[in-house]
Structure formats: structure tokens, C-alpha cells
CSV table of C-alpha atoms in Angstrom, one decimal:
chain,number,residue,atom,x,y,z
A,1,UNK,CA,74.5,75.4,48.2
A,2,UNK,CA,72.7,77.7,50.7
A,3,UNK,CA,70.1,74.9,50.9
A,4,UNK,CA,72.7,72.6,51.9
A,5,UNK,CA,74.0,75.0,54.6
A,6,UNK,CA,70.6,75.6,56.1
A,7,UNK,CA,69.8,72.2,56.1
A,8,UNK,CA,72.5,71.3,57.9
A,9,UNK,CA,71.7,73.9,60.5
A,10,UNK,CA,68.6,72.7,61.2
A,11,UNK,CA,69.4,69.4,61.7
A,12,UNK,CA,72.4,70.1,64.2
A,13,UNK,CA,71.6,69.4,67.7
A,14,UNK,CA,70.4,72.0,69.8
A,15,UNK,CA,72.0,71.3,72.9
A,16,UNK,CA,72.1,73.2,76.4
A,17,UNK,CA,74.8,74.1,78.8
A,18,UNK,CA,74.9,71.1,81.4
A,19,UNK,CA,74.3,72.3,84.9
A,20,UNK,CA,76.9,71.8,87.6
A,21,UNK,CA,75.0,68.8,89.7
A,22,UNK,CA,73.1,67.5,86.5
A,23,UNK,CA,69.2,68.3,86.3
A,24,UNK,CA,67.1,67.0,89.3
A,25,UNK,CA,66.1,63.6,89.3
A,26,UNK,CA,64.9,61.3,92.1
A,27,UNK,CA,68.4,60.3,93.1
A,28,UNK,CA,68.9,64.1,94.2
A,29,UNK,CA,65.9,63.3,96.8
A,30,UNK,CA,67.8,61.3,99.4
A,31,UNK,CA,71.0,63.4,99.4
A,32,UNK,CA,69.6,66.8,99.1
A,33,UNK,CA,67.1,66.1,102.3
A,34,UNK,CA,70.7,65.1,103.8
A,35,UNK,CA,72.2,68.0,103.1
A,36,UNK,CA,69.6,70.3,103.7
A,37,UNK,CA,69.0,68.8,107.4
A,38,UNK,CA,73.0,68.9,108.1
A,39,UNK,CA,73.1,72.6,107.0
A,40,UNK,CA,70.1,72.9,109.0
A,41,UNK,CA,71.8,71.7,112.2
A,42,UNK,CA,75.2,73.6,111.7
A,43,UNK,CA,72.7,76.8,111.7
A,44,UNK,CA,71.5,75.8,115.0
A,45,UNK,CA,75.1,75.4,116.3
A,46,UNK,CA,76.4,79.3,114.8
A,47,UNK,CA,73.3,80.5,116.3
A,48,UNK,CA,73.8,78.5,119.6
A,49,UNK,CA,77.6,79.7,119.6
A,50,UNK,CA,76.1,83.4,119.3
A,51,UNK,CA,73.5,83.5,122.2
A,52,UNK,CA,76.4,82.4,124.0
A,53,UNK,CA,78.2,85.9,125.0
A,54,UNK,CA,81.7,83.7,125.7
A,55,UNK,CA,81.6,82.8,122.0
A,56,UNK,CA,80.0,85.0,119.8
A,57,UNK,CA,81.3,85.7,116.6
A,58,UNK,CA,79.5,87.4,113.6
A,59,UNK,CA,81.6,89.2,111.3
A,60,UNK,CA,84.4,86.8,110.8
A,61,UNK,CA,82.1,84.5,110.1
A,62,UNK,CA,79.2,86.0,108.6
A,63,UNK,CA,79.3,84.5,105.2
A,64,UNK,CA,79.8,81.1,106.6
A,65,UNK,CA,76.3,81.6,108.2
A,66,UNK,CA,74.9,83.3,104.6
A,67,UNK,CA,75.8,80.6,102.7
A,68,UNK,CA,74.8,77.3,105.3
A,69,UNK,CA,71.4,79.3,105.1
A,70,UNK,CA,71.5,79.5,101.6
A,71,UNK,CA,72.2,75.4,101.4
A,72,UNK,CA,69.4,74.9,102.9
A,73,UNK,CA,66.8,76.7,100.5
A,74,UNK,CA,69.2,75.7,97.8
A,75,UNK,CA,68.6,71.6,98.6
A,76,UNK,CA,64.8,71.7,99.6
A,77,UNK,CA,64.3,73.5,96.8
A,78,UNK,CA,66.5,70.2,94.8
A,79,UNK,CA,64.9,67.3,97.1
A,80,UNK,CA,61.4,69.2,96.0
A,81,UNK,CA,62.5,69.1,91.9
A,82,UNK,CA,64.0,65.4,92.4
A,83,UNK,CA,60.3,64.2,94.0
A,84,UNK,CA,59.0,66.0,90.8
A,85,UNK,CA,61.6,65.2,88.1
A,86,UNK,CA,59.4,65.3,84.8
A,87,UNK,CA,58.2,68.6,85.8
A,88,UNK,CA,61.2,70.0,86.4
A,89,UNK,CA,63.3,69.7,83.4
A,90,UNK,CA,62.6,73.2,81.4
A,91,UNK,CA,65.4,75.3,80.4
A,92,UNK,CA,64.1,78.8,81.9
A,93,UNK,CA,63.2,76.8,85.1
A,94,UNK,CA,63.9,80.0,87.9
A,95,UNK,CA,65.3,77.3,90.4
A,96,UNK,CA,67.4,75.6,87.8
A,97,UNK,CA,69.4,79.1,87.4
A,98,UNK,CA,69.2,80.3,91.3
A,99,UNK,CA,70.9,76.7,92.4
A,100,UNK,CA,73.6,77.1,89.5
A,101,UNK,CA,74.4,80.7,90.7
A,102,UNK,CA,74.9,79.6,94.3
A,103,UNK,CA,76.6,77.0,93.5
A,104,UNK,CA,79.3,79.4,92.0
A,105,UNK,CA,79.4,81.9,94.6
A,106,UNK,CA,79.4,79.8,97.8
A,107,UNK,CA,83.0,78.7,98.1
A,108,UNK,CA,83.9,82.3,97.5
A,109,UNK,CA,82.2,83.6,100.0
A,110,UNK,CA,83.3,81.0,102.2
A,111,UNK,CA,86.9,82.2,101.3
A,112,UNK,CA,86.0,85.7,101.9
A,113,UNK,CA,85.8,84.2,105.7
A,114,UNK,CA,88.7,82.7,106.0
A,115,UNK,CA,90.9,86.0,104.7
A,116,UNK,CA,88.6,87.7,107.5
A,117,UNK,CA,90.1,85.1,110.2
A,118,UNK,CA,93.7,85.5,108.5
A,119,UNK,CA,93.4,89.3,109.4
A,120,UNK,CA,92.3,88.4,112.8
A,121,UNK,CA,95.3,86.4,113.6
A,122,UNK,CA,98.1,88.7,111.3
A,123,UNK,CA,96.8,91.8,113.4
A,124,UNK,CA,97.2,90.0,116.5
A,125,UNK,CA,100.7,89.5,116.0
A,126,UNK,CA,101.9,93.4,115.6
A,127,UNK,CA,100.0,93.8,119.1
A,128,UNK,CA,102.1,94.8,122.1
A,129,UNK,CA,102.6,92.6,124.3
A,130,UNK,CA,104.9,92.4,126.9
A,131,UNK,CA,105.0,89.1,128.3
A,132,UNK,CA,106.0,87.7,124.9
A,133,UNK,CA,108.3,90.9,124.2
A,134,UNK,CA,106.6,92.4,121.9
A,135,UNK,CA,105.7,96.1,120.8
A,136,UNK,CA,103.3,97.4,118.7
A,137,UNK,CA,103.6,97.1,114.8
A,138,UNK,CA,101.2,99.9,113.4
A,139,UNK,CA,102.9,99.6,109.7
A,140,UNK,CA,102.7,96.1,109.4
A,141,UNK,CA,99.4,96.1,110.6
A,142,UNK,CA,98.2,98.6,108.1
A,143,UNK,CA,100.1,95.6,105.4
A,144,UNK,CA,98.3,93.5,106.5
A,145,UNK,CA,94.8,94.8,106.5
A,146,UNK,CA,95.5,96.0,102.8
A,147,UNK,CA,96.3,91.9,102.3
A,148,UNK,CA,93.6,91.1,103.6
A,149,UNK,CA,91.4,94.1,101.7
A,150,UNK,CA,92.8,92.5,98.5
A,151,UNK,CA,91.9,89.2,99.2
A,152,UNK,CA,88.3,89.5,100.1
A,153,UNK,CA,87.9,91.9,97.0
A,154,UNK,CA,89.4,89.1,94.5
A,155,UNK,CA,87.1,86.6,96.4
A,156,UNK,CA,84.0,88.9,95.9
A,157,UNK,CA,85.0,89.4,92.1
A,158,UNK,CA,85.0,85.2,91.8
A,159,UNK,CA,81.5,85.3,93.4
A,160,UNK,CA,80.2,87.8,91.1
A,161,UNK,CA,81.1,85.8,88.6
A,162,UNK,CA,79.4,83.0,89.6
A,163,UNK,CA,76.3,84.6,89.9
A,164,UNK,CA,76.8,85.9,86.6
A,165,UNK,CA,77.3,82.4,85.4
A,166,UNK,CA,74.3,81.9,87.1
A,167,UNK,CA,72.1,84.3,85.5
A,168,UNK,CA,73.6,83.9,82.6
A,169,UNK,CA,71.4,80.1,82.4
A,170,UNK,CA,68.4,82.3,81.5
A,171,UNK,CA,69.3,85.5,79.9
A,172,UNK,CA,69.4,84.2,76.1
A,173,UNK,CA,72.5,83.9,75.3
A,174,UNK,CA,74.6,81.6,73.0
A,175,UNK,CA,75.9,78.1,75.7
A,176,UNK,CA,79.4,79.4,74.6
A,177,UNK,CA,78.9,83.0,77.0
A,178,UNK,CA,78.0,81.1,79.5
A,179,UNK,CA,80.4,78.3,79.7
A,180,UNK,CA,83.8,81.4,79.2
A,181,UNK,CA,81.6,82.7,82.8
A,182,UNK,CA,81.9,79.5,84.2
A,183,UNK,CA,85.1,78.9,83.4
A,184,UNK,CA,86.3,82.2,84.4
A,185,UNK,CA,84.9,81.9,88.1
A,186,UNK,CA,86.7,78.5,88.5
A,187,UNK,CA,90.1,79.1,87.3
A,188,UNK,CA,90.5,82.5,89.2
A,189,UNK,CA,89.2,80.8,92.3
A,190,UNK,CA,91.3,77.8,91.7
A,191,UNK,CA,94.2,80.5,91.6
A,192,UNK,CA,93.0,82.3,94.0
A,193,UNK,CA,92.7,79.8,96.7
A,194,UNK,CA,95.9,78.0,95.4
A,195,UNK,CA,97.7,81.1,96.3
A,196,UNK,CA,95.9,81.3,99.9
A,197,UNK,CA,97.5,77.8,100.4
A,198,UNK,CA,100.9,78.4,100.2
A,199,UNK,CA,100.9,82.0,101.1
A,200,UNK,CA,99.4,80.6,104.6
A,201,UNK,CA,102.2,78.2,104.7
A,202,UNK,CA,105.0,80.6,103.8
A,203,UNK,CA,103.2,83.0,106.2
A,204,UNK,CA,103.3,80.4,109.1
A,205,UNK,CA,106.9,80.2,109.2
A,206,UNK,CA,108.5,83.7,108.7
A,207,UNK,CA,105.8,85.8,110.9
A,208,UNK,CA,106.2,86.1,114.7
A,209,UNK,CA,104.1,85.0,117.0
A,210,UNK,CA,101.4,83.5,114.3
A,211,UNK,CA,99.7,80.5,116.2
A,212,UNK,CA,100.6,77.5,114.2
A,213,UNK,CA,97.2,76.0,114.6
A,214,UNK,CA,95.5,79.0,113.2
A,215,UNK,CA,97.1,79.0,110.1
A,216,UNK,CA,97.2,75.1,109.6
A,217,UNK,CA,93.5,75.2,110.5
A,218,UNK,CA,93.0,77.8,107.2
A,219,UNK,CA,95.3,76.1,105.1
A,220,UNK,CA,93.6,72.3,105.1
A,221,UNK,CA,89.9,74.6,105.1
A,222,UNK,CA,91.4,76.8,101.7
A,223,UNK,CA,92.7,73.2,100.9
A,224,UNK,CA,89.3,71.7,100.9
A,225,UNK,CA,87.9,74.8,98.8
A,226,UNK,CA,90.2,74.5,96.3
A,227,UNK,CA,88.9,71.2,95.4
A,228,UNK,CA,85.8,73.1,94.1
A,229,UNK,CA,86.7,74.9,91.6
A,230,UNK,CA,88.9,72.3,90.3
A,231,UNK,CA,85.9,70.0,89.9
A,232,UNK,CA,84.1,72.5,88.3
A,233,UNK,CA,87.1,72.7,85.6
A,234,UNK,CA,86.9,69.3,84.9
A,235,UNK,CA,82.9,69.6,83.8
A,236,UNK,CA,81.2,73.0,83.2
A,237,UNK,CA,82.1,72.7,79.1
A,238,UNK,CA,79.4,70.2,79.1
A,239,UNK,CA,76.4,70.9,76.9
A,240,UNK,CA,73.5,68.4,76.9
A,241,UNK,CA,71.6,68.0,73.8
A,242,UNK,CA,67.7,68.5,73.9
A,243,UNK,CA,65.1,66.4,72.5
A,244,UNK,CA,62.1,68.0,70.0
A,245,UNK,CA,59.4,68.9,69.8
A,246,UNK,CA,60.2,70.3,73.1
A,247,UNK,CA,63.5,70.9,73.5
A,248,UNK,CA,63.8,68.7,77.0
A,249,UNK,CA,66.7,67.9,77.9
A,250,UNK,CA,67.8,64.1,77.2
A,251,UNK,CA,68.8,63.5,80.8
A,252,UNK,CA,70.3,59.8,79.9
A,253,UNK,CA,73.0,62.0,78.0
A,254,UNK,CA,76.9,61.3,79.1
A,255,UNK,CA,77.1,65.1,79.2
A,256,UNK,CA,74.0,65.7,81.6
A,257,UNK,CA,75.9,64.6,84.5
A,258,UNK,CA,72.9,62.8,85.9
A,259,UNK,CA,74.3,59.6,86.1
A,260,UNK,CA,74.9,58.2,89.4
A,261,UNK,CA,78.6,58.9,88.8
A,262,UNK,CA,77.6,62.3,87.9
A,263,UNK,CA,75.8,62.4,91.2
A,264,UNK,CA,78.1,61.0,93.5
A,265,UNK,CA,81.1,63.3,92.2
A,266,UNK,CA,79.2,66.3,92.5
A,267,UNK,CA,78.5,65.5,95.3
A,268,UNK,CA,82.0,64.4,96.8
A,269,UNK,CA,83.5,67.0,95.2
A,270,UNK,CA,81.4,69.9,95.1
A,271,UNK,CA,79.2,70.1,98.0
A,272,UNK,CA,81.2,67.9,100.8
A,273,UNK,CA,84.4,70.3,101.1
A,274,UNK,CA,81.7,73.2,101.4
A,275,UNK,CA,80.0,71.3,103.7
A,276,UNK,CA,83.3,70.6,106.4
A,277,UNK,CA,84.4,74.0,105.9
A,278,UNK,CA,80.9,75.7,106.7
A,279,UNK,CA,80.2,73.2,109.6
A,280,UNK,CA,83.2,73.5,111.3
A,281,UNK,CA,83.4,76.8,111.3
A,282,UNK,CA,79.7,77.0,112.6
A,283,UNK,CA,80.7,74.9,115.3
A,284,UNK,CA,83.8,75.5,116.3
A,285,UNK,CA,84.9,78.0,118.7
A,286,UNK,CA,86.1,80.9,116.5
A,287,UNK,CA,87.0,83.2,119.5
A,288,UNK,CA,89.2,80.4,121.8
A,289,UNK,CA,90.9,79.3,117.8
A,290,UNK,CA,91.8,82.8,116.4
A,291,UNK,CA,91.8,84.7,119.2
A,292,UNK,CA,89.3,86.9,118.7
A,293,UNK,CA,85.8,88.9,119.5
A,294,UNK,CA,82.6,89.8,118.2
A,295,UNK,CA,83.7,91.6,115.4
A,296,UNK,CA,87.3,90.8,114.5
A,297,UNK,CA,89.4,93.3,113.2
A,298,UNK,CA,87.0,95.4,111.2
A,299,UNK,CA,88.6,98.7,111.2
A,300,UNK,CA,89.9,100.3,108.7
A,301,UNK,CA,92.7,101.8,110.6
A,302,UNK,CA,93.9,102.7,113.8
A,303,UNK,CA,93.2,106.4,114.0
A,304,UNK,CA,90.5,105.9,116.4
A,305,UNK,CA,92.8,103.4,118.4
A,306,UNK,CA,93.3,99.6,118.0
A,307,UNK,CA,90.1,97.4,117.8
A,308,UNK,CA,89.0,95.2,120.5
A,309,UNK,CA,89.6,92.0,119.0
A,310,UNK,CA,88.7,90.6,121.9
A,311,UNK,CA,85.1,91.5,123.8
A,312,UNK,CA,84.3,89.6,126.6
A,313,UNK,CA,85.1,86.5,125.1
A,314,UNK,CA,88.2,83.7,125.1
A,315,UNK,CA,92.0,85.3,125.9
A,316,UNK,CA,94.4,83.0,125.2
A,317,UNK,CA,97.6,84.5,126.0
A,318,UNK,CA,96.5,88.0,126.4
A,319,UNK,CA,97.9,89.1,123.3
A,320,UNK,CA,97.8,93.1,123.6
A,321,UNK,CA,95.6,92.8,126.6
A,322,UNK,CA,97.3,94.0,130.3
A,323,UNK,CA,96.1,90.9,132.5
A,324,UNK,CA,95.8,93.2,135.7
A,325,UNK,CA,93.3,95.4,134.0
A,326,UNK,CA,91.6,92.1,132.5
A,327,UNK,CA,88.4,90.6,132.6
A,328,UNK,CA,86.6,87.9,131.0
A,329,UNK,CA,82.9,89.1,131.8
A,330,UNK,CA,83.4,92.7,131.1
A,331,UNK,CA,80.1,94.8,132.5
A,332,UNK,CA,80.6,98.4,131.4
A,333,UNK,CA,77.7,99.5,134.2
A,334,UNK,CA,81.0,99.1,136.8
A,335,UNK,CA,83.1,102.2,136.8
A,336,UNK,CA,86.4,100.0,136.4
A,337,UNK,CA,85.5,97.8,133.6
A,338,UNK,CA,84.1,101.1,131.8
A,339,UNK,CA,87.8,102.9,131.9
A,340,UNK,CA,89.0,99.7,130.9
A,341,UNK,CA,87.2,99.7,127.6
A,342,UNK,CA,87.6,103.2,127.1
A,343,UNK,CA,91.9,102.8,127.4
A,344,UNK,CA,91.2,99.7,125.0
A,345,UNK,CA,90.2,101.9,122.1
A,346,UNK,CA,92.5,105.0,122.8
A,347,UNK,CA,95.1,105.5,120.7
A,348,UNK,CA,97.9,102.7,120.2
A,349,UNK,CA,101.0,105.0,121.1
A,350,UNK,CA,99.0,106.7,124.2
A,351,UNK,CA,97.8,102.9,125.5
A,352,UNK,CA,101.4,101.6,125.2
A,353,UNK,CA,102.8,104.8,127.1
A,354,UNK,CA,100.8,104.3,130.0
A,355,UNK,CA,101.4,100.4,130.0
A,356,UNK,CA,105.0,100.8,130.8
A,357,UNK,CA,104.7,103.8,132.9
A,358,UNK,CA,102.3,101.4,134.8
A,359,UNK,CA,99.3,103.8,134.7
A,360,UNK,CA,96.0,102.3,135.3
């Protein structure tokens, strides 16, 4: 009877968990030298946009920029393994698990951006202002930042997963480990960025002052992420059975996913809605869209004064800016311009008192 039973082990099929994008073959070649030059170019345009003093951004979009530079390595290191596919089809291949752990992290990081730019434009709206009629909102502010603190740490936990999933490829352990680490970091960013969506849209019509456009523009981009994860439900409990004496993996398999359907819907589905929502958020004009400066709103609180969300950059509408004391190329060597900055980061209550006593 034990015989049996350990013949029948050794004639199961050893199999190994199917990477997300199939194993690199030569129809990987064309698409990841695409990819890799498009990424490539939407690097030029963030680092065009931040030469440019009237619309630099970093921190709002800093991962955006991480991960677009990531792509890159990421797909020549691909178009390289598709020009060599026979050579590049071992389990403990390094590249094999550094693609699968970007892969899982990228959309979260790119979400960890967009909560950044949902702060940006919450904060603006408990800013005085008194064109509009409003005052200042410290205690909603402070909600909000603690939103948006909660957000980017769930988004950090789904990219730490990934990566674990990631690493996971290579550390020795049984396919079914790795496959309840893959499915973990989908369905809580699926969740996760399902909840975005409608919390934007609920968000859009029940706070003041919240520029329409800003929170459509986040809603279709969280949209687009969302697809990710979803794809990644539909095919990370593939395992793809390896042939002896080797142990290669039989890359004609259903479950490789290196068909050409495999291709094209990893493709379509995994690295195009990456793609839009990095790019356009490399090239469009962060400061003019959310209102905002070189650093967003980065503080942790207000007790030393309200952050400049604006520096030097696009005002649209002056939000908690007095347009008298205003000035789009601020130069802090002129005596003006320096008290200027300095009554921008005093205390909120002091700042308003003095705007309606009309104090410079």
C-alpha cells in the first residue's frame, strides 16, 4: 500500500506557479521594446515638467516617476529574456521573480499617488478664502489628512504584498504560499481601489468647493487601476507543469499564459491602465489640475501654519491665497515677496486675522 502511495507521488506532475505575463518568449520582444521606449519618453516629460519652476511637482507624484523608471528596467530586462527565450526559462531565474514583484506593487504605488492628489485637493477646500466665502476648516482638514494617512498605508500594505508575492517565486516554498500572496494583494487592492471609486464620487458631490474635474480625473485613473487587480484574479491560480529531466517549464501549457491570448491580455489588461495612469500624470500639468505646488500638502499638521500648496507655480482661483499680496514668480531675495512667504506659513488663525483687518 505505501508503495502504491509513493508511486503515485512520484509520478504526479511537478508543476510551478504561472507568472503573471507568462515566461518570456519572442512575442514579449516587440511589445516590451514598446513599452520600455513609451515609459522612457513619459520620464522625459515628468523631468521636463520639473526643470520647469511653473510646473514642478515631486511629492504628489513621486511614485508615478518610481514606478515609469521601474517599467523601463522591468521591460528591457523582458525584450532581453524574449531575444533569448531558451535561456531564460529556469525557475530561480532572479529576473523572473524581480518582474513578478513589480508587477504586484506598481498599481499600488500608483494609487498611493492618487490619495496624495486627493489630499491636495480636500485640503484646499477648508482654506479661507474670501472671494468664494469661505473660512478656514482646521478640523476637517486634520479628517482629511488622517483619510488620506489611511489610504496610502492600505496602498503600501497591497504593495508589500506584492513584493512578497514576488519573492515568494524563489524562496522554496510550496506554489500554494505563493498563489494565497498573490491572491491576497489582488483582492485587497481590488477593494481597495473599488472603494476609492465611489468614495471620490460620493466625495464630489457633498464637499464644497471640490473641483469637479479633479475628482473625475482620479475616479476614471482609480477606475483604470482597478482593472489590475481584477485581471490578476482571474489568473494567478495558474500553475504550469514542468517537464523532466529538467524541470523546464512546458511553455505550450494552457496554464503558462504564453499564448498569444495570454500575451495580448496581459498586456491589455495589466500593463496598458498602468501605462495611461503613469503617463498622464507625467505629462499633465499636476499644479494648473489640482491646484497645487512642489510639495503638496505634506504636513502633518498645521502647528507650524498651513503649507504652501502653492509655490510659485499655477493659482487657479486663489484658493487661500490674498491676490493683492500675490505673485506667480515669487523671488524671496525681494524684501516683499520674503514677508509674503513668511505670513504664508504663520499660523492659520493669526494669517486669517490680519486678512480681514487688511494688514499687509
Amino acid at each position: 500500500m505505501s508503495s502504491s502511495n509513493d508511486d503515485t507521488a512520484a509520478s504526479a506532475p511537478i508543476s510551478f506557479v504561472t507568472p503573471v505575463g507568462g515566461f518570456p518568449t519572442k512575442a514579449d520582444l516587440i511589445a516590451s521594446i514598446v513599452f520600455a521606449s513609451v515609459y522612457g519618453l513619459a520620464v522625459a516629460a515628468f523631468l521636463w515638467r520639473l526643470i520647469n519652476s511653473r510646473t514642478r511637482v515631486i511629492l504628489p507624484v513621486l511614485c508615478t516617476f518610481l514606478v515609469s523608471v521601474e517599467q523601463i528596467v522591468v521591460f528591457s530586462l523582458r525584450a532581453n529574456a524574449g531575444a533569448h527565450p531558451s535561456s531564460n526559462l529556469e525557475r530561480d531565474d532572479f529576473f523572473l521573480f524581480y518582474e513578478q514583484a513589480s508587477f504586484g506593487i506598481s498599481f499600488a504605488l500608483l494609487g498611493i499617488d492618487l490619495t496624495s492628489l486627493l489630499r491636495v485637493s480636500l485640503v484646499n477646500t477648508t482654506l479661507a478664502d474670501e472671494r468664494r466665502g469661505s473660512f478656514d476648516q482646521a478640523e476637517r482638514r486634520k479628517q482629511y489628512r488622517r483619510l488620506s494617512r489611511l489610504y496610502r498605508l492600505l496602498f503600501a500594505g497591497v504593495a508589500v504584498l506584492g513584493a512578497l508575492a514576488g519573492v515568494l517565486h524563489g524562496a522554496g516554498v510550496t506554489p500554494m504560499v505563493i498563489i494565497v500572496a498573490r491572491y491576497a494583494n489582488a483582492v485587497f487592492g481590488a477593494l481597495l481601489l473599488g472603494a476609492l471609486v465611489i468614495h471620490l464620487q460620493r466625495l464630489r458631490g457633498r464637499v464644497m468647493y471640490l473641483p469637479g474635474s479633479s475628482a473625475d480625473l482620479l475616479t476614471v485613473f482609480a477606475g483604470l487601476l482597478l482593472v489590475v487587480p481584477l485581471y490578476r484574479i482571474t489568473i494567478i491560480h495558474n500553475r504550469t507543469p514542468l517537464l523532466p529531466p529538467n524541470n523546464v517549464p512546458d511553455i505550450t501549457n494552457q496554464n503558462a499564459l504564453s499564448s498569444t491570448l495570454g500575451k495580448m491580455c496581459f498586456y491589455i489588461f495589466q500593463i496598458t491602465p498602468e501605462f495611461i495612469v503613469a503617463a498622464t500624470l507625467s505629462v499633465l500639468d499636476i499644479r494648473r489640475a489640482f491646484n497645487t505646488g512642489i510639495h503638496g500638502d505634506w504636513r502633518w499638521s498645521d502647528k507650524d501654519g498651513i503649507p504652501r500648496l502653492r509655490l510659485g507655480g499655477a493659482h487657479i482661483k486663489g484658493v487661500g491665497v490674498d491676490p493683492k499680496r500675490h505673485s506667480k514668480r515669487m523671488s524671496l531675495e525681494d524684501d516683499d515677496e520674503r514677508t509674503l512667504y513668511t505670513g504664508l506659513l504663520m499660523p492659520a488663525h493669526v494669517h486669517m486675522q490680519q486678512w480681514f483687518a487688511g494688514q499687509p
